[in-house]
Amino acid sequence: MSDDPDTRERDGPGYDAEDRGLVPGLASALLFAVMAAAFLGADLGEPAGFELGEYGITHEIGFALFNLDIGSLAGSTEGFLAAFLIVALTLDVAIDGALYLAKREEDGTIVSAVGSAFTAGRKAGEGGE
């Protein structure tokens, strides 16, 4: 084991949190201050809302999802619908990837968060066909 604080185990017996010094903490505080100043000092202008029709925006997106004709207001929700579907697919891919990557080994066997669906019962180190 090395005495260098950057290469020692974080939870090991020889690791002391004070070995890292003040530089990382000061750097993060400085970054926070710069970002806070940028966000608080930004001129965002007047907020522009969505035209409220007979229904609210939530109802109109629902009508667009199910391809229901509610008149001229349905066309103004298509941008919201596209953004909604893109975010939904992105979150679905993220959760699927997290479940796929959530694996651990017990007694030389790969144990997955979703059972043996992705491991096919193989032991660690064994390749596929």
GROMACS .gro file of C-alpha atoms in nm, residues 17-93:
model
   77
   17ALA     CA    1  -0.961   1.263   0.502
   18GLU     CA    2  -0.741   1.557   0.599
   19ASP     CA    3  -0.465   1.425   0.370
   20ARG     CA    4  -0.652   1.568   0.070
   21GLY     CA    5  -0.598   1.925   0.186
   22LEU     CA    6  -0.823   2.225   0.136
   23VAL     CA    7  -0.780   2.259  -0.239
   24PRO     CA    8  -1.073   2.033  -0.351
   25GLY     CA    9  -1.310   2.195  -0.101
   26LEU     CA   10  -1.209   2.547  -0.197
   27ALA     CA   11  -1.234   2.462  -0.567
   28SER     CA   12  -1.589   2.333  -0.525
   29ALA     CA   13  -1.690   2.637  -0.318
   30LEU     CA   14  -1.542   2.868  -0.582
   31LEU     CA   15  -1.725   2.682  -0.859
   32PHE     CA   16  -2.051   2.711  -0.663
   33ALA     CA   17  -1.998   3.085  -0.613
   34VAL     CA   18  -1.925   3.143  -0.983
   35MET     CA   19  -2.229   2.944  -1.094
   36ALA     CA   20  -2.455   3.112  -0.836
   37ALA     CA   21  -2.340   3.455  -0.953
   38ALA     CA   22  -2.401   3.358  -1.316
   39PHE     CA   23  -2.750   3.223  -1.250
   40LEU     CA   24  -2.860   3.501  -1.018
   41GLY     CA   25  -2.720   3.774  -1.242
   42ALA     CA   26  -2.870   3.641  -1.565
   43ASP     CA   27  -3.144   3.848  -1.726
   44LEU     CA   28  -3.406   3.594  -1.826
   45GLY     CA   29  -3.667   3.840  -1.951
   46GLU     CA   30  -4.038   3.804  -1.910
   47PRO     CA   31  -4.174   3.451  -1.890
   48ALA     CA   32  -4.389   3.354  -2.186
   49GLY     CA   33  -4.673   3.118  -2.112
   50PHE     CA   34  -4.880   2.881  -2.320
   51GLU     CA   35  -5.210   3.001  -2.460
   52LEU     CA   36  -5.480   2.853  -2.243
   53GLY     CA   37  -5.776   2.741  -2.441
   54GLU     CA   38  -6.087   2.561  -2.332
   55TYR     CA   39  -5.869   2.286  -2.186
   56GLY     CA   40  -5.541   2.309  -1.997
   57ILE     CA   41  -5.206   2.218  -2.147
   58THR     CA   42  -5.215   1.877  -1.977
   59HIS     CA   43  -5.547   1.790  -2.137
   60GLU     CA   44  -5.428   1.909  -2.476
   61ILE     CA   45  -5.113   1.695  -2.461
   62GLY     CA   46  -5.332   1.400  -2.366
   63PHE     CA   47  -5.559   1.466  -2.664
   64ALA     CA   48  -5.254   1.483  -2.892
   65LEU     CA   49  -5.118   1.156  -2.749
   66PHE     CA   50  -5.440   0.974  -2.835
   67ASN     CA   51  -5.478   1.158  -3.168
   68LEU     CA   52  -5.809   1.311  -3.068
   69ASP     CA   53  -5.920   1.615  -3.263
   70ILE     CA   54  -6.000   1.908  -3.036
   71GLY     CA   55  -5.983   2.174  -3.300
   72SER     CA   56  -5.712   2.430  -3.361
   73LEU     CA   57  -5.550   2.395  -3.019
   74ALA     CA   58  -5.423   2.041  -3.081
   75GLY     CA   59  -5.162   2.166  -3.328
   76SER     CA   60  -4.993   2.386  -3.071
   77THR     CA   61  -4.918   2.092  -2.842
   78GLU     CA   62  -4.712   1.889  -3.090
   79GLY     CA   63  -4.384   2.038  -2.966
   80PHE     CA   64  -4.471   1.946  -2.610
   81LEU     CA   65  -4.566   1.596  -2.721
   82ALA     CA   66  -4.234   1.541  -2.899
   83ALA     CA   67  -4.038   1.661  -2.595
   84PHE     CA   68  -4.248   1.441  -2.366
   85LEU     CA   69  -4.183   1.130  -2.575
   86ILE     CA   70  -3.810   1.201  -2.609
   87VAL     CA   71  -3.773   1.244  -2.232
   88ALA     CA   72  -3.979   0.929  -2.168
   89LEU     CA   73  -3.762   0.720  -2.400
   90THR     CA   74  -3.441   0.864  -2.256
   91LEU     CA   75  -3.548   0.782  -1.900
   92ASP     CA   76  -3.652   0.433  -2.008
   93VAL     CA   77  -3.310   0.370  -2.164
   0.00000   0.00000   0.00000
